[in-house]
Short mmCIF file of C-alpha atoms and ligand atoms in Angstrom, two decimals:
data_model
loop_
_atom_site.label_atom_id
_atom_site.label_comp_id
_atom_site.label_asym_id
_atom_site.label_seq_id
_atom_site.Cartn_x
_atom_site.Cartn_y
_atom_site.Cartn_z
CA MET Q 50 112.69 284.51 20.03
CA ILE Q 51 109.09 284.47 19.62
CA ASP Q 52 109.29 281.61 17.13
CA ASP Q 53 110.93 279.31 19.75
CA VAL Q 54 107.80 280.31 22.15
CA ARG Q 55 105.70 279.23 19.77
CA ASN Q 56 107.39 275.66 19.06
CA ALA Q 57 107.86 274.50 22.52
CA ARG Q 58 103.88 275.95 22.86
CA GLU Q 59 102.63 273.82 19.75
CA ALA Q 60 104.50 270.56 20.69
CA ALA Q 61 103.04 271.18 24.86
CA LEU Q 62 99.60 271.11 22.68
CA THR Q 63 100.11 268.34 20.82
CA ASP Q 64 101.64 266.15 23.64
CA VAL Q 65 98.53 267.26 26.57
CA ASN Q 66 95.89 266.21 23.58
CA ALA Q 67 98.03 262.95 23.41
CA ALA Q 68 97.80 262.51 26.80
CA ALA Q 69 95.41 258.42 26.70
CA GLY Q 70 94.26 258.61 30.71
CA VAL Q 71 94.69 260.80 33.46
CA ASP Q 72 97.89 259.33 34.53
CA GLU Q 73 99.85 259.86 31.54
CA LEU Q 74 98.45 263.28 31.33
CA ARG Q 75 99.37 264.00 35.06
CA ALA Q 76 103.03 263.51 33.83
CA VAL Q 77 102.35 265.33 30.62
CA ASP Q 78 101.78 268.21 32.45
CA ILE Q 79 104.77 268.12 34.69
CA GLU Q 80 107.15 267.82 31.67
CA VAL Q 81 106.06 270.85 29.73
CA LEU Q 82 104.90 272.90 32.58
CA GLY Q 83 107.38 272.01 35.23
CA LYS Q 84 110.52 273.73 36.13
CA ARG Q 85 111.85 271.70 33.88
CA GLY Q 86 110.01 272.27 31.16
CA ALA Q 87 110.42 274.52 27.45
CA LEU Q 88 108.16 276.79 28.76
CA ALA Q 89 109.55 277.43 31.96
CA GLY Q 90 113.27 277.30 30.12
CA LEU Q 91 112.47 280.54 27.64
CA LYS Q 92 111.47 281.93 31.09
CA THR Q 93 115.28 282.03 32.55
CA THR Q 94 116.71 283.60 30.14
CA LEU Q 95 114.00 286.67 29.84
CA GLY Q 96 116.23 288.42 32.79
CA SER Q 97 119.57 288.32 29.26
CA LEU Q 98 116.35 290.05 27.01
CA PRO Q 99 116.56 293.68 26.42
CA ILE Q 100 113.82 295.39 28.51
CA ASP Q 101 111.16 295.49 24.95
CA GLU Q 102 112.80 292.59 23.66
CA ARG Q 103 111.56 290.99 27.28
CA LYS Q 104 107.47 292.88 27.45
CA ALA Q 105 106.82 291.11 24.56
CA MET Q 106 108.24 288.10 24.94
CA GLY Q 107 107.29 287.79 28.22
CA GLN Q 108 103.46 288.39 26.97
CA ALA Q 109 103.83 285.51 24.15
CA ILE Q 110 105.44 283.62 27.02
CA ASN Q 111 102.33 284.06 29.75
CA GLU Q 112 99.96 283.56 27.27
CA ALA Q 113 101.85 280.04 26.49
CA VAL Q 114 101.38 278.75 29.90
CA ALA Q 115 97.65 279.68 29.87
CA ALA Q 116 97.34 278.19 26.99
CA VAL Q 117 98.37 275.14 27.38
CA GLN Q 118 97.36 275.09 31.10
CA ALA Q 119 93.75 274.90 29.42
CA ALA Q 120 94.78 272.58 27.38
CA VAL Q 121 95.71 270.28 30.01
CA ASP Q 122 92.20 271.03 32.16
CA ALA Q 123 89.68 270.22 29.35
CA ARG Q 124 92.12 266.93 28.52
CA ARG Q 125 91.89 266.14 32.25
CA ALA Q 126 88.26 266.63 32.27
CA GLU Q 127 87.38 264.78 29.05
CA LEU Q 128 89.38 261.97 30.26
CA GLY Q 129 87.82 262.06 33.84
CA ALA Q 130 84.26 261.85 32.16
CA GLY Q 131 85.39 258.66 30.28
CA ALA Q 132 87.56 257.30 33.49
CA MET Q 133 83.76 257.59 35.04
CA LEU Q 134 81.38 256.22 32.09
CA GLN Q 135 84.26 253.20 31.63
CA ARG Q 136 83.76 252.46 35.13
CA ILE Q 137 80.97 252.81 35.54
CA ALA Q 138 80.54 249.97 32.12
CA ASP Q 139 82.62 247.69 33.91
CA GLU Q 140 81.24 247.52 37.50
CA ARG Q 141 77.76 247.51 36.62
CA LEU Q 142 75.80 244.93 37.26
CA ASP Q 143 72.92 242.94 35.84
CA LEU Q 144 70.52 241.81 38.30
CA THR Q 145 68.22 240.09 35.44
CA GLU Q 146 67.08 236.67 35.74
CA VAL Q 147 67.40 235.46 32.66
CA THR Q 148 64.20 232.51 32.18
CA THR Q 149 63.16 231.09 29.77
CA ARG Q 150 59.79 230.86 30.67
CA ARG Q 151 57.25 232.39 33.49
CA ARG Q 152 56.56 230.46 36.41
CA ARG Q 153 52.70 230.68 37.96
CA GLY Q 154 51.90 229.12 40.98
CA HIS Q 155 48.46 227.08 42.14
CA PRO Q 156 47.45 225.82 45.06
CA HIS Q 157 48.96 222.62 45.75
CA LEU Q 158 46.55 220.11 45.45
CA SER Q 159 45.59 219.12 48.72
CA THR Q 160 44.39 222.52 48.98
CA GLN Q 161 42.35 222.43 46.02
CA ALA Q 162 40.44 219.34 47.29
CA TRP Q 163 39.96 221.03 50.82
CA GLU Q 164 38.44 224.14 49.23
CA ARG Q 165 35.87 221.90 46.39
CA LEU Q 166 35.10 219.58 49.52
CA GLU Q 167 34.02 222.77 51.66
CA ASP Q 168 32.87 223.79 48.80
CA VAL Q 169 30.48 220.76 48.65
CA PHE Q 170 29.34 220.91 51.63
CA ILE Q 171 28.34 224.70 52.34
CA GLY Q 172 26.29 223.54 49.44
CA LEU Q 173 24.84 221.10 51.35
CA GLY Q 174 23.89 223.19 54.33
CA PHE Q 175 27.17 223.02 56.07
CA GLN Q 176 29.13 225.42 58.06
CA VAL Q 177 33.27 225.09 57.88
CA ALA Q 178 34.68 224.96 61.82
CA GLU Q 179 38.47 224.54 62.69
CA GLY Q 180 40.86 223.32 65.43
CA PRO Q 181 44.31 222.60 66.43
CA GLU Q 182 46.60 220.69 65.43
CA VAL Q 183 49.03 219.70 68.70
CA GLU Q 184 45.42 218.35 71.11
CA SER Q 185 45.67 217.17 74.24
CA ASP Q 186 45.02 213.53 75.29
CA PHE Q 187 41.64 214.24 76.19
CA TYR Q 188 39.65 215.67 72.51
CA ASN Q 189 41.30 213.31 70.80
CA PHE Q 190 40.95 209.96 73.15
CA GLU Q 191 39.04 210.27 76.26
CA ALA Q 192 36.43 212.73 74.48
CA LEU Q 193 35.74 209.53 71.85
CA ASN Q 194 35.52 207.32 73.77
CA MET Q 195 38.42 205.99 73.32
CA PRO Q 196 40.21 205.63 76.95
CA ARG Q 197 43.15 204.52 78.42
CA SER Q 198 44.52 201.12 77.44
CA HIS Q 199 41.75 201.55 74.79
CA PRO Q 200 43.01 198.98 71.96
CA ALA Q 201 41.97 201.16 68.89
CA ARG Q 202 44.31 203.61 70.85
CA SER Q 203 47.37 201.51 69.15
CA GLY Q 204 46.53 202.56 65.35
CA PHE Q 205 46.78 206.06 66.57
CA ASP Q 206 50.52 206.48 67.47
CA THR Q 207 51.71 209.47 67.14
CA LEU Q 208 54.56 212.31 68.65
CA PHE Q 209 54.07 213.05 72.05
CA THR Q 210 54.69 216.84 73.03
CA ASP Q 211 53.87 216.36 76.17
CA TYR Q 212 53.31 212.88 78.01
CA SER Q 213 52.13 212.77 82.10
CA ASP Q 214 48.80 210.81 83.68
CA ASP Q 215 47.29 214.66 83.63
CA GLY Q 216 48.56 216.65 80.83
CA THR Q 217 49.03 214.37 77.44
CA VAL Q 218 49.05 216.76 74.78
CA LEU Q 219 49.87 215.28 71.54
CA LEU Q 220 49.75 216.00 67.81
CA ARG Q 221 46.00 215.58 66.58
CA THR Q 222 45.96 211.31 64.71
CA HIS Q 223 42.66 212.62 63.32
CA THR Q 224 40.18 215.85 62.97
CA SER Q 225 38.31 213.78 64.90
CA PRO Q 226 38.82 215.97 68.46
CA VAL Q 227 37.17 218.94 66.47
CA GLN Q 228 33.71 217.93 67.34
CA ILE Q 229 33.63 217.98 70.62
CA ARG Q 230 34.86 221.39 69.70
CA VAL Q 231 32.13 222.02 68.57
CA MET Q 232 29.60 220.08 70.45
CA GLN Q 233 31.21 222.67 73.21
CA THR Q 234 30.91 225.81 72.11
CA ILE Q 235 28.09 226.19 69.66
CA GLU Q 236 24.59 224.77 70.24
CA PRO Q 237 22.84 222.49 67.94
CA PRO Q 238 21.00 222.16 65.78
CA ILE Q 239 24.94 221.00 64.45
CA TYR Q 240 25.56 220.89 60.88
CA MET Q 241 29.66 220.93 60.19
CA VAL Q 242 32.84 220.05 58.21
CA MET Q 243 35.87 220.23 59.73
CA PRO Q 244 38.65 220.23 57.51
CA GLY Q 245 42.56 220.36 59.21
CA LYS Q 246 46.51 218.22 58.87
CA VAL Q 247 46.30 215.30 60.89
CA PHE Q 248 49.43 213.24 61.74
CA ARG Q 249 50.43 209.23 62.41
CA ARG Q 250 53.03 207.46 62.85
CA ASP Q 251 53.37 206.27 59.81
CA THR Q 252 56.37 205.36 56.94
CA PRO Q 253 55.89 207.05 53.85
CA ASP Q 254 54.95 204.48 50.80
CA ALA Q 255 52.27 204.92 48.16
CA THR Q 256 49.15 205.48 49.75
CA HIS Q 257 50.42 206.58 53.20
CA MET Q 258 52.25 209.56 54.37
CA PRO Q 259 52.43 210.96 57.91
CA VAL Q 260 51.47 213.74 58.22
CA PHE Q 261 47.86 214.06 55.81
CA HIS Q 262 44.24 216.00 55.79
CA GLN Q 263 41.52 214.52 56.67
CA ILE Q 264 37.56 216.72 57.14
CA GLU Q 265 35.54 215.32 59.72
CA GLY Q 266 31.43 215.99 59.53
CA LEU Q 267 29.53 216.67 62.64
CA VAL Q 268 25.52 216.59 62.52
CA VAL Q 269 23.75 217.00 65.70
CA ASP Q 270 19.90 217.61 65.77
CA ARG Q 271 17.13 215.93 66.23
CA ASN Q 272 15.63 212.87 65.58
CA ILE Q 273 18.80 212.22 63.37
CA THR Q 274 19.18 208.53 61.70
CA MET Q 275 21.02 206.30 59.89
CA ALA Q 276 19.32 206.83 56.45
CA HIS Q 277 20.05 210.77 57.36
CA LEU Q 278 23.22 209.69 56.89
CA ALA Q 279 23.69 207.48 53.82
CA GLY Q 280 21.43 210.35 52.77
CA THR Q 281 23.73 212.90 53.08
CA ILE Q 282 26.92 210.23 52.19
CA ASP Q 283 25.07 209.46 49.07
CA ALA Q 284 24.29 213.38 48.02
CA PHE Q 285 27.45 214.54 49.18
CA THR Q 286 29.14 211.85 46.45
CA LYS Q 287 26.88 212.80 43.99
CA ALA Q 288 27.74 216.36 44.33
CA PHE Q 289 31.73 215.84 44.51
CA PHE Q 290 31.93 213.10 42.04
CA GLY Q 291 29.85 213.16 39.07
CA LYS Q 292 25.80 211.46 39.63
CA GLY Q 293 27.48 208.52 37.09
CA PHE Q 294 28.97 208.16 41.19
CA ASN Q 295 27.50 206.01 43.73
CA SER Q 296 27.86 205.02 47.97
CA ARG Q 297 27.72 202.03 50.34
CA LEU Q 298 28.07 201.69 53.84
CA ARG Q 299 29.41 198.07 55.65
CA PRO Q 300 29.76 198.12 59.08
CA ASN Q 301 32.95 198.72 60.34
CA TYR Q 302 34.01 199.61 64.40
CA PHE Q 303 34.98 202.89 65.63
CA PRO Q 304 34.98 203.98 69.51
CA PHE Q 305 32.96 207.30 68.67
CA THR Q 306 30.28 205.90 66.82
CA GLU Q 307 27.43 203.16 67.21
CA PRO Q 308 26.79 201.79 65.28
CA SER Q 309 29.62 202.03 62.73
CA ALA Q 310 30.28 202.18 59.02
CA GLU Q 311 32.76 202.43 56.50
CA PHE Q 312 31.47 203.90 53.69
CA ASP Q 313 32.90 203.44 49.35
CA ILE Q 314 31.84 205.01 46.74
CA GLN Q 315 31.85 203.70 43.50
CA ARG Q 316 32.59 204.53 39.95
CA PRO Q 317 30.94 204.63 36.97
CA ASP Q 318 32.70 201.69 35.03
CA GLY Q 319 31.55 200.45 38.80
CA GLY Q 320 35.04 199.78 40.93
CA TRP Q 321 34.58 200.73 44.37
CA ILE Q 322 37.10 203.22 46.47
CA GLU Q 323 37.37 202.87 50.34
CA LEU Q 324 36.87 206.59 51.51
CA GLY Q 325 36.13 206.46 55.48
CA GLY Q 326 34.73 205.35 58.29
CA CYS Q 327 31.35 207.11 60.00
CA GLY Q 328 28.62 206.46 61.90
CA MET Q 329 25.71 207.26 64.63
CA VAL Q 330 27.56 209.77 67.71
CA HIS Q 331 28.01 207.55 70.09
CA PRO Q 332 26.12 208.73 73.50
CA ASN Q 333 29.05 209.02 75.20
CA VAL Q 334 30.63 211.05 73.04
CA LEU Q 335 27.89 213.81 72.87
CA ARG Q 336 27.65 213.71 76.95
CA ALA Q 337 31.62 214.82 76.71
CA GLY Q 338 30.40 217.55 74.10
CA GLY Q 339 28.99 218.21 76.71
CA LEU Q 340 24.50 217.06 75.41
CA ASP Q 341 22.48 215.15 76.98
CA PRO Q 342 22.29 211.51 74.72
CA GLU Q 343 18.02 211.65 75.11
CA GLU Q 344 17.55 214.74 73.65
CA TRP Q 345 20.44 214.60 70.79
CA SER Q 346 21.15 212.17 68.03
CA GLY Q 347 23.57 213.02 65.54
CA PHE Q 348 26.04 211.11 63.21
CA ALA Q 349 29.42 212.04 62.63
CA PHE Q 350 32.18 210.76 59.05
CA GLY Q 351 35.40 211.63 58.08
CA PHE Q 352 37.91 211.09 55.43
CA GLY Q 353 41.06 211.65 54.25
CA ILE Q 354 41.71 214.74 51.72
CA ASP Q 355 44.78 213.62 49.65
CA ARG Q 356 43.22 210.71 49.06
CA MET Q 357 40.94 212.15 47.03
CA ALA Q 358 43.09 214.84 44.98
CA ARG Q 359 44.84 211.75 44.28
CA GLU Q 360 41.66 209.66 43.33
CA ARG Q 361 40.67 213.05 40.88
CA HIS Q 362 44.45 213.14 39.21
CA GLY Q 363 45.18 209.54 38.91
CA VAL Q 364 48.30 210.62 40.98
CA ASP Q 365 50.40 206.73 41.69
CA ASP Q 366 52.12 207.53 44.38
CA LEU Q 367 50.74 210.37 47.25
CA ARG Q 368 55.05 210.91 48.35
CA ASP Q 369 54.62 212.65 44.77
CA MET Q 370 52.78 215.32 46.35
CA PHE Q 371 55.06 216.32 49.05
CA SER Q 372 58.08 216.07 47.04
CA ASN Q 373 58.11 219.29 45.62
CA ASP Q 374 59.89 218.53 42.35
CA MET Q 375 58.64 221.11 39.99
CA ARG Q 376 58.28 218.58 37.04
CA PHE Q 377 55.61 216.95 38.78
CA ILE Q 378 53.55 220.13 40.79
CA GLU Q 379 54.04 221.74 37.35
CA GLN Q 380 51.47 219.23 35.55
CA PHE Q 381 48.34 220.62 37.21
N1 DAH R 202 38.87 209.23 63.01
C1 DAH R 202 38.82 208.04 62.16
C2 DAH R 202 40.07 207.57 61.57
O1 DAH R 202 40.65 208.80 61.56
C3 DAH R 202 37.62 208.63 60.83
C4 DAH R 202 36.09 208.50 61.56
C5 DAH R 202 35.56 207.05 61.40
C6 DAH R 202 35.88 209.67 61.53
C7 DAH R 202 34.51 207.23 61.82
C8 DAH R 202 34.75 209.60 62.39
C9 DAH R 202 33.16 208.58 61.95
O2 DAH R 202 34.24 210.39 62.10
O3 DAH R 202 32.43 208.46 62.81
O4 DAH R 202 40.30 207.31 61.23
#
């Protein structure tokens, strides 16, 4: 009889340890320790045994049940831990991004040109000011000697955010309005450059963008002459492009300067590049800025920043600079 208990115990332990998963173990548990199990079956025979044998058998069965129960618990813990590890492994999210090379950014070509221009003008004794990109009709046109119906306005078409007799508001077409704001804000002498974003109704092509960047210059002091203007342009040309470069002024017309000129720079190979406009600040413009033209005189200039970047890096098509194509951008 005792052998029966030992056999049942061994068989149960073997089954328990062979269970390959928590579900299988649960079934084995019911089978070996449940009412229909071998050990439970042996228990029902106890009543028919003589008293001394019954005691030894009862003890052996209890020990067997306890041992099998302990084995079930141990196996469950083992399988449970394994199942947890398996689940962790299955559900693991790999958040690492595989890249073939590191991408390191840098300032945009126009930003680089903008900053270099500021540096050069600061070196020449200028200060830097900025104005709003959304301007009133007064600053963008009127104060710059372009009254309503002035023909020069047609070359400066842009997006109007408000159009009325007294409150026309628009995306500024040039940085020249900042001249007026500066004159209204600080006392001469003024030696100021004003870089910024400007807008015009233009179809993008290799040399035009409807949004682009300009840098404006304004000098207001006593007895300023055209010679100061020409000298400043030339000093700038040599500081920015190098000693081998020259500059020249060509007569032109702008409503806000009188006389007005276009300025070009000459490469060491002899070729000329048209850079921007300039001239002596018109008396009406000084007046709009709150200054007396009898007391003060000045010169102004303005040119495109993106064009400088394009020139410096030999970019064929201005549109490439703003298309955000990494293959283009990464070259610089
Ligand atoms: N504002 C002009 C433009 O965008 C450029 C310009 C010409 C600026 C002559 C000036 C100037 O300050 O004196 O076409």
